[in-house]
Amino acid sequence: MTKNESARPIGLTTSEVDERIRQGLVNSHDVSATKTVKEIIIENLFSVFNIIIFLLVLFLLFWYLYNSDDRLLLDSIGVTFIAVLNTLIAIIQEIRAKRALDKVSLLLKKEVTVVRNGEETPIPQQEIVKDDVIIVRRGDQVVVDGSMILTNGIEIDESLLTGESVPIAKQVHDQVLSGSFCVSGSGYYVAEKIGAESFAAGVTGMAKKYKFLVTPLQKKINRIVEFLFAAAIVLIIAEFFTSTIPFSDSDFIRKISTILISLIPQGLVLMSSVTFALGVYRISKLGAIIQRLNAIESFSNVQVVCTDKTGTLTQNKLAVHSLFVAGNEFSQSFVEKLLGTVYAVSSERNATLSTLSVYQGFSSGVQLIEEMPFSSDLKMSGVKVLIPEISSVPKTFILGGYDVLIDRVDPVDSDRIQSQYRERIYEDYRTVLFGELSDSNGFEEVRINPTGFRIKPIAVISILDQIRDDVLEAIQLFNENGIRVAVLSGDAASSIRAVVREIGWDVKHEQIITGSELESLSDSDYENASRECIIFARLRPEHKLKLLQHFRKKKYYTAMLGDGVNDLPAIKEAEIGIAMEEGSSITKEVADIVLLKNKFALLPHIFSEGNRIVNTVNAVAKLFLTKNALVILIALLSMIFSLDFPLTPRRVSFINLFTIGLPAFIIALRNTQISPSKRFFTDLFSFVLVSSIFVTMAGYTAAWIAKVIFPEYYESFDMVSLTAMIFTALAGYLFVASLVDKERWNFHWYYAGGIVLLYLFVTIFSFENIIYTAIKIFYEIEFIPWLLWLIILPVSIVFALGLFWTNTMRHRLLFGKDAR
C-alpha cells in the first residue's frame, strides 16, 4: 500500500448516516458492565432464602387455617416482615453501588474511530450505523460484525469467542466478529451486523466481562451456609422423632418454624452482599472501575502480584535518551532523517515508535511499499519504503529489541556495537536496534523464520521511561504483607532491572530469567525459577500465560497488572486482573478492575478495602452465628433434658432486628479495621461457641432462679429467660465493636444502652396506646413483674461480663496481648 489519501476509504457521508439513523440501523444494543435495576430486584426477590421463607410462611398459614390459632398468622407476618426488610436493604445497597459504579464508568469512554466524509472521526460505539467504515488497530476490540476492506498485516485474536488463542491473519473480504480483538497490524472493516444482531450479543456467558470466581471469603460463607442448612434439617428431623406433642399442635408447629427461620442464614448472606456493595461504592468514589462485585475482596487474598513494566510500573511516556550511529557510513543527521521517515510512514503509533516523532523525515516523494506491524512475539516491526532522495529502489528497515536483533548482525559489527553499548551504559535503558534488512529477505520470511535473517546495523537508540510516582507505596505495601511481586515483561532484562532499581529493589542476577531460558527448563527447574525469580524478561504473551497457569496450579492466589494486548491472556488467567485506563480497550474490557487515570496508588486502598470487607464479614458473622448456635443449643437442651424452649418465630424476629440485624448493619457501615484477617474460622467459631454458651446459660440460669425464688410468676419465666439472653447477647456486640471500631466505641455503647432502655420501657410500663400495645403483642413482649428484675439484671450483668472477659482472653490467646 502507498502512504497516500487515496488508499483510505471515504466511508459514509453525513446524509447517509442520518438516513440509517432514521431507519433504526444503529448499534444501540449495549451490554452494561453492571446489572440493571430490574435484574437486581429480581435476583434479590427470588433468592433461595426468600423462596424457603415463602414456603415457611405458606406452612404457617396452612396450620393457621387448620388450627385457627392467631399466633400462627402473626408468626407468618413477623417472618415476612424480616424477609422484606432484609430484601429491601440488599436491593437499596446494591442499587447504590451500581449507580456509583455506572457514574465512574462514564469516565472510561468506549469510543471507536470511523471514517465519515473521508475523515477519521471518534464516536461512541453505540453510535455506529450499518455500513460504517471502522478503523481497528493493535489493542482495539472489534465492536460489531463486519468484513475487512483494507488490511495492513492485521491479526485478530478470537479467543474470547472460540477459546482458540492463535491469532488469525485477516485479508480483504474476511469476516471479523464482535468480541475479537486486534493483536497486530491495523485495518478497516465495514459494519454489517450491529446491535442485537452481532455475534457477541448472541453469545451468552462470554468471558469477556464476567469471570465467575468464588473468592476465599465466599467459599467460607458457602461452607457456613451449608452447615446451617444441614443443622436445620437434622434438628427438625430430631424434633419429629423425639417430640411427644402431636404434629398438628400449634406449639410444635411454632417450634420447628422457629428452628428453621433461625438457622436460615439469610441475614449473614445479606450482610455479606451489602459489605461487598459498600466496598465497591467506596473504591469507585476513589477512581477505580470494579467490573466484578467480589474483586475487591479477592485482591486482599493475593499472594503473588504479577505486573507488566511498560505502562504499568512506568508511565508509558517514552523519550529518546540518546542515539549512537552504528558505523562510519552514516551521519547522525542522516540517521535521524531515516528514523523520522520510518515514523511518518508507519500506520502504528505504539509508545516505542512514537519516540521517533522528534525527528524530521525525508519529505519528497516518500512511499510506503510494505509494512510489518510490531509483534509481541517477534519484538520488532519494519517498513519497506521508497525514499527518492537516497535511492531509486525501495529500502527495508527493521526496528526491534537490541538483544533480539544484535544476533542478526554480522559478528564484526556486533562486537563493535556491543563494545559501545557497554561503554555508554545502555543496558540501564530500554534499547532498540535500527537496521536495514538484507535484500534477500522479506517480511514474510522474517515472520516464518525470525532467526534466519540478517540486518545491516544503522543505529542503537536508548529510550528513557519514567517510573510512576505512586508505585513505591504500593510495592512497599506488598512487601509489608508478605506478597511476592514478579515483573513479567517483554522488555530486555537490563532495562527492567534499571526500573526496579529506581523503585528500590536490589534484584540479583540469579533472580532474572528470560522467556527463552524458561522454555529450556525442565519441570523441576521451571518450578524453582517461577518461585525464586523476580524479573521475567523478554516474555511473549504465551510465556506470561504459562507462568500464571503455573502459579494457579501451585495454589498461589495471583493478580496480574497490565495495560497492553500482550498482557491480556495473563490478565484473563489470574484470579484478579487489573488494567490501567490508558491500556488497550480489550484489556480494560476483560479486567476485573480498571485504574482510572492510571492511579497505581489506588492499589493500597483496594487492598485495605478488601481486608475491611473480610473483617466486616467476620464481625457480622459472629453476631449472626451466635444466634444460630444459641437456637441449636436451646433446641438440643429442650430435646435431651426437656428444658423450656422460650423462643418463637416472632421473638426470634425481634432478636434478629434489634440485637443482630441493626448492629451488624452499623458495623458494616462503620468498620475501620483494615489489617489482614488471620485465623478466620478459628476466631469466628471460638467466639460463637463462647458467646452462645454464655447467652444460653444466662437465659436458663435466670429462669431457674426465678422458679426457685418466685414460683408464683411461672407465666413470666419465658420472658425472664428471653430478656437475660438479649441483654447478654449485647455484650457480644460490644466486644465485636471494640475490635472493628474502637475509635468510636462510645457510639456502640449508646446503641446498646438505647436497646436496653427501650426494652425496659416496653416490659415494665403499660400504656393505652394502640401502636404501643400492637408492637408488644406482635413481638410477644409481655409485662415482667418488678421482683423478677432483681434476678434478670444481676444475672445478665454477670454473664455479660463473663462473655466479654472470656472473649478478650480468647482473642489474646489467638492473636497476642496487643492484638487490639
PDB file of C-alpha atoms in Angstrom, residues 395-513:
ATOM      1  CA  LYS A 395      14.745   0.018   1.271  1.00  0.00           C
ATOM      2  CA  THR A 396      13.575  -2.281   4.055  1.00  0.00           C
ATOM      3  CA  PHE A 397      14.175  -1.149   7.634  1.00  0.00           C
ATOM      4  CA  ILE A 398      13.796  -3.069  10.887  1.00  0.00           C
ATOM      5  CA  LEU A 399      13.347  -1.632  14.393  1.00  0.00           C
ATOM      6  CA  GLY A 400      13.359  -4.032  17.319  1.00  0.00           C
ATOM      7  CA  GLY A 401      14.743  -5.011  20.703  1.00  0.00           C
ATOM      8  CA  TYR A 402      18.520  -4.679  20.899  1.00  0.00           C
ATOM      9  CA  ASP A 403      19.081  -8.092  22.457  1.00  0.00           C
ATOM     10  CA  VAL A 404      16.799  -9.677  19.838  1.00  0.00           C
ATOM     11  CA  LEU A 405      18.362  -8.111  16.738  1.00  0.00           C
ATOM     12  CA  ILE A 406      22.025  -7.991  17.755  1.00  0.00           C
ATOM     13  CA  ASP A 407      22.315 -11.689  16.910  1.00  0.00           C
ATOM     14  CA  ARG A 408      21.136 -10.885  13.356  1.00  0.00           C
ATOM     15  CA  VAL A 409      24.174  -8.626  12.819  1.00  0.00           C
ATOM     16  CA  ASP A 410      27.490  -9.802  11.325  1.00  0.00           C
ATOM     17  CA  PRO A 411      29.970 -10.758  14.086  1.00  0.00           C
ATOM     18  CA  VAL A 412      32.448  -7.949  13.322  1.00  0.00           C
ATOM     19  CA  ASP A 413      29.778  -5.268  13.519  1.00  0.00           C
ATOM     20  CA  SER A 414      28.220  -6.992  16.504  1.00  0.00           C
ATOM     21  CA  ASP A 415      31.432  -6.886  18.578  1.00  0.00           C
ATOM     22  CA  ARG A 416      31.948  -3.198  17.829  1.00  0.00           C
ATOM     23  CA  ILE A 417      28.370  -2.259  18.634  1.00  0.00           C
ATOM     24  CA  GLN A 418      28.327  -4.242  21.879  1.00  0.00           C
ATOM     25  CA  SER A 419      31.528  -2.552  22.997  1.00  0.00           C
ATOM     26  CA  GLN A 420      29.940   0.874  22.503  1.00  0.00           C
ATOM     27  CA  TYR A 421      26.752  -0.381  24.125  1.00  0.00           C
ATOM     28  CA  ARG A 422      28.601  -1.297  27.323  1.00  0.00           C
ATOM     29  CA  GLU A 423      30.681   1.888  27.351  1.00  0.00           C
ATOM     30  CA  ARG A 424      27.591   4.071  27.121  1.00  0.00           C
ATOM     31  CA  ILE A 425      25.833   2.022  29.870  1.00  0.00           C
ATOM     32  CA  TYR A 426      22.898   1.482  27.526  1.00  0.00           C
ATOM     33  CA  GLU A 427      21.989  -1.656  29.403  1.00  0.00           C
ATOM     34  CA  ASP A 428      20.292   0.527  32.018  1.00  0.00           C
ATOM     35  CA  TYR A 429      17.734   1.703  29.475  1.00  0.00           C
ATOM     36  CA  ARG A 430      15.248   0.240  27.075  1.00  0.00           C
ATOM     37  CA  THR A 431      17.322  -0.135  23.929  1.00  0.00           C
ATOM     38  CA  VAL A 432      16.309  -0.773  20.320  1.00  0.00           C
ATOM     39  CA  LEU A 433      18.417  -1.539  17.286  1.00  0.00           C
ATOM     40  CA  PHE A 434      17.635   0.067  13.942  1.00  0.00           C
ATOM     41  CA  GLY A 435      18.943  -1.577  10.778  1.00  0.00           C
ATOM     42  CA  GLU A 436      18.383  -2.365   7.143  1.00  0.00           C
ATOM     43  CA  LEU A 437      17.073  -5.770   6.166  1.00  0.00           C
ATOM     44  CA  SER A 438      19.080  -7.715   3.610  1.00  0.00           C
ATOM     45  CA  ASP A 439      17.595  -7.595   0.081  1.00  0.00           C
ATOM     46  CA  SER A 440      17.371 -11.385   0.060  1.00  0.00           C
ATOM     47  CA  ASN A 441      14.918 -11.319   2.962  1.00  0.00           C
ATOM     48  CA  GLY A 442      11.333 -10.166   3.022  1.00  0.00           C
ATOM     49  CA  PHE A 443       8.894  -9.640   5.865  1.00  0.00           C
ATOM     50  CA  GLU A 444       7.156 -12.926   5.169  1.00  0.00           C
ATOM     51  CA  GLU A 445      10.456 -14.765   5.620  1.00  0.00           C
ATOM     52  CA  VAL A 446      11.091 -12.852   8.840  1.00  0.00           C
ATOM     53  CA  ARG A 447       7.733 -13.946  10.214  1.00  0.00           C
ATOM     54  CA  ILE A 448       8.285 -17.560   9.220  1.00  0.00           C
ATOM     55  CA  ASN A 449      11.886 -17.774  10.436  1.00  0.00           C
ATOM     56  CA  PRO A 450      12.612 -14.944  12.906  1.00  0.00           C
ATOM     57  CA  THR A 451      16.194 -16.180  13.479  1.00  0.00           C
ATOM     58  CA  GLY A 452      17.184 -16.739   9.876  1.00  0.00           C
ATOM     59  CA  PHE A 453      17.590 -13.200   8.516  1.00  0.00           C
ATOM     60  CA  ARG A 454      20.487 -10.719   8.583  1.00  0.00           C
ATOM     61  CA  ILE A 455      20.445  -6.975   9.044  1.00  0.00           C
ATOM     62  CA  LYS A 456      22.869  -4.154   8.434  1.00  0.00           C
ATOM     63  CA  PRO A 457      23.034  -2.107  11.666  1.00  0.00           C
ATOM     64  CA  ILE A 458      22.412   1.625  11.369  1.00  0.00           C
ATOM     65  CA  ALA A 459      21.885   2.911  14.928  1.00  0.00           C
ATOM     66  CA  VAL A 460      21.293   1.966  18.530  1.00  0.00           C
ATOM     67  CA  ILE A 461      18.723   4.040  20.401  1.00  0.00           C
ATOM     68  CA  SER A 462      18.278   4.142  24.164  1.00  0.00           C
ATOM     69  CA  ILE A 463      14.830   5.090  25.422  1.00  0.00           C
ATOM     70  CA  LEU A 464      14.002   6.513  28.805  1.00  0.00           C
ATOM     71  CA  ASP A 465      10.776   5.578  30.582  1.00  0.00           C
ATOM     72  CA  GLN A 466       9.552   7.401  33.671  1.00  0.00           C
ATOM     73  CA  ILE A 467       8.500   5.412  36.727  1.00  0.00           C
ATOM     74  CA  ARG A 468       5.080   6.196  38.133  1.00  0.00           C
ATOM     75  CA  ASP A 469       5.345   8.407  41.194  1.00  0.00           C
ATOM     76  CA  ASP A 470       2.954   6.255  43.197  1.00  0.00           C
ATOM     77  CA  VAL A 471       4.488   2.838  42.523  1.00  0.00           C
ATOM     78  CA  LEU A 472       6.746   2.773  45.582  1.00  0.00           C
ATOM     79  CA  GLU A 473       3.857   2.999  48.060  1.00  0.00           C
ATOM     80  CA  ALA A 474       2.126   0.004  46.508  1.00  0.00           C
ATOM     81  CA  ILE A 475       5.314  -2.055  46.345  1.00  0.00           C
ATOM     82  CA  GLN A 476       6.051  -1.316  49.997  1.00  0.00           C
ATOM     83  CA  LEU A 477       2.527  -2.411  50.915  1.00  0.00           C
ATOM     84  CA  PHE A 478       3.013  -5.718  49.128  1.00  0.00           C
ATOM     85  CA  ASN A 479       6.359  -6.311  50.822  1.00  0.00           C
ATOM     86  CA  GLU A 480       4.980  -5.473  54.278  1.00  0.00           C
ATOM     87  CA  ASN A 481       2.198  -8.016  53.840  1.00  0.00           C
ATOM     88  CA  GLY A 482       4.415 -10.795  52.527  1.00  0.00           C
ATOM     89  CA  ILE A 483       3.059 -10.536  48.985  1.00  0.00           C
ATOM     90  CA  ARG A 484       5.520 -11.501  46.313  1.00  0.00           C
ATOM     91  CA  VAL A 485       5.915  -9.184  43.324  1.00  0.00           C
ATOM     92  CA  ALA A 486       7.082 -10.500  39.955  1.00  0.00           C
ATOM     93  CA  VAL A 487       7.733  -8.356  36.889  1.00  0.00           C
ATOM     94  CA  LEU A 488       6.576 -10.047  33.669  1.00  0.00           C
ATOM     95  CA  SER A 489       7.738  -8.001  30.727  1.00  0.00           C
ATOM     96  CA  GLY A 490       8.605  -8.264  27.067  1.00  0.00           C
ATOM     97  CA  ASP A 491      11.499  -5.818  27.559  1.00  0.00           C
ATOM     98  CA  ALA A 492      15.147  -6.663  27.994  1.00  0.00           C
ATOM     99  CA  ALA A 493      16.292  -7.758  31.442  1.00  0.00           C
ATOM    100  CA  SER A 494      18.713  -4.824  31.773  1.00  0.00           C
ATOM    101  CA  SER A 495      16.056  -2.157  31.251  1.00  0.00           C
ATOM    102  CA  ILE A 496      13.676  -3.882  33.680  1.00  0.00           C
ATOM    103  CA  ARG A 497      16.421  -4.124  36.268  1.00  0.00           C
ATOM    104  CA  ALA A 498      17.131  -0.407  35.896  1.00  0.00           C
ATOM    105  CA  VAL A 499      13.478   0.389  36.552  1.00  0.00           C
ATOM    106  CA  VAL A 500      13.137  -1.790  39.630  1.00  0.00           C
ATOM    107  CA  ARG A 501      16.426  -0.389  40.952  1.00  0.00           C
ATOM    108  CA  GLU A 502      14.868   3.070  40.885  1.00  0.00           C
ATOM    109  CA  ILE A 503      11.879   1.724  42.800  1.00  0.00           C
ATOM    110  CA  GLY A 504      14.210   0.386  45.467  1.00  0.00           C
ATOM    111  CA  TRP A 505      14.625  -3.279  44.620  1.00  0.00           C
ATOM    112  CA  ASP A 506      18.039  -4.807  44.628  1.00  0.00           C
ATOM    113  CA  VAL A 507      17.485  -7.677  42.210  1.00  0.00           C
ATOM    114  CA  LYS A 508      20.304 -10.153  41.976  1.00  0.00           C
ATOM    115  CA  HIS A 509      21.436 -11.628  38.693  1.00  0.00           C
ATOM    116  CA  GLU A 510      20.168 -15.090  39.628  1.00  0.00           C
ATOM    117  CA  GLN A 511      16.691 -13.620  40.173  1.00  0.00           C
ATOM    118  CA  ILE A 512      16.397 -12.688  36.494  1.00  0.00           C
ATOM    119  CA  ILE A 513      15.355 -15.046  33.713  1.00  0.00           C
TER     120      ILE A 513
END
